[in-house]
């Protein structure tokens, strides 16, 4: 994931919810799928990137 591109949080949450509830995936699996669609290796990588971004920008 390019550091200059901010992930689409709404799309991530929507995709994960659909995959979890309609697709029968666990939340972890659903977040991983949603994160991969945005170019991340996993849901954990997505959340780490987002936390670092917020921390560096002083938004937290």
mmCIF file of C-alpha atoms in Angstrom:
data_model
loop_
_atom_site.group_PDB
_atom_site.id
_atom_site.type_symbol
_atom_site.label_atom_id
_atom_site.label_comp_id
_atom_site.label_asym_id
_atom_site.label_seq_id
_atom_site.Cartn_x
_atom_site.Cartn_y
_atom_site.Cartn_z
ATOM 1 C CA UNK A 1 0.000 0.000 0.000
ATOM 2 C CA UNK A 2 1.328 3.361 -0.949
ATOM 3 C CA UNK A 3 1.823 5.700 1.996
ATOM 4 C CA UNK A 4 0.397 8.533 -0.080
ATOM 5 C CA UNK A 5 -2.948 6.781 -0.507
ATOM 6 C CA UNK A 6 -5.292 6.773 2.460
ATOM 7 C CA UNK A 7 -7.440 3.638 2.725
ATOM 8 C CA UNK A 8 -11.172 3.970 2.154
ATOM 9 C CA UNK A 9 -12.439 3.223 5.657
ATOM 10 C CA UNK A 10 -16.124 3.196 4.664
ATOM 11 C CA UNK A 11 -15.494 0.730 1.842
ATOM 12 C CA UNK A 12 -13.392 -1.431 4.169
ATOM 13 C CA UNK A 13 -16.093 -1.561 6.845
ATOM 14 C CA UNK A 14 -18.879 -2.205 4.335
ATOM 15 C CA UNK A 15 -16.975 -4.963 2.526
ATOM 16 C CA UNK A 16 -15.990 -6.637 5.791
ATOM 17 C CA UNK A 17 -19.580 -6.532 7.083
ATOM 18 C CA UNK A 18 -20.967 -8.026 3.879
ATOM 19 C CA UNK A 19 -18.327 -10.759 3.827
ATOM 20 C CA UNK A 20 -18.979 -11.562 7.481
ATOM 21 C CA UNK A 21 -22.777 -11.562 7.513
ATOM 22 C CA UNK A 22 -23.660 -12.570 3.967
ATOM 23 C CA UNK A 23 -20.546 -14.606 3.234
ATOM 24 C CA UNK A 24 -20.391 -16.453 6.536
ATOM 25 C CA UNK A 25 -16.774 -15.484 7.220
ATOM 26 C CA UNK A 26 -15.365 -14.747 10.649
ATOM 27 C CA UNK A 27 -14.686 -11.075 11.355
ATOM 28 C CA UNK A 28 -10.948 -11.731 11.018
ATOM 29 C CA UNK A 29 -11.412 -13.399 7.626
ATOM 30 C CA UNK A 30 -13.786 -10.667 6.464
ATOM 31 C CA UNK A 31 -11.396 -7.872 7.459
ATOM 32 C CA UNK A 32 -8.540 -9.676 5.752
ATOM 33 C CA UNK A 33 -10.549 -9.895 2.533
ATOM 34 C CA UNK A 34 -11.552 -6.227 2.715
ATOM 35 C CA UNK A 35 -7.964 -5.182 3.428
ATOM 36 C CA UNK A 36 -6.595 -7.232 0.541
ATOM 37 C CA UNK A 37 -9.019 -5.492 -1.812
ATOM 38 C CA UNK A 38 -7.315 -2.225 -0.841
ATOM 39 C CA UNK A 39 -3.814 -3.599 -1.344
ATOM 40 C CA UNK A 40 -2.946 -4.689 2.197
ATOM 41 C CA UNK A 41 -1.639 -8.138 3.104
ATOM 42 C CA UNK A 42 -4.167 -8.623 5.914
ATOM 43 C CA UNK A 43 -6.660 -6.931 8.190
ATOM 44 C CA UNK A 44 -3.915 -6.526 10.778
ATOM 45 C CA UNK A 45 -1.683 -4.761 8.263
ATOM 46 C CA UNK A 46 -4.574 -2.452 7.396
ATOM 47 C CA UNK A 47 -5.210 -1.507 11.027
ATOM 48 C CA UNK A 48 -1.478 -1.035 11.759
ATOM 49 C CA UNK A 49 -1.106 1.274 8.743
ATOM 50 C CA UNK A 50 -4.158 3.263 9.759
ATOM 51 C CA UNK A 51 -3.022 3.577 13.405
ATOM 52 C CA UNK A 52 0.420 4.749 12.316
ATOM 53 C CA UNK A 53 -1.094 7.257 9.910
ATOM 54 C CA UNK A 54 -3.370 8.697 12.593
ATOM 55 C CA UNK A 55 -0.511 8.819 15.093
ATOM 56 C CA UNK A 56 1.866 10.588 12.708
ATOM 57 C CA UNK A 57 -0.777 13.089 11.642
ATOM 58 C CA UNK A 58 -1.694 13.903 15.235
ATOM 59 C CA UNK A 59 -5.298 12.881 14.707
ATOM 60 C CA UNK A 60 -5.476 10.564 17.689
#
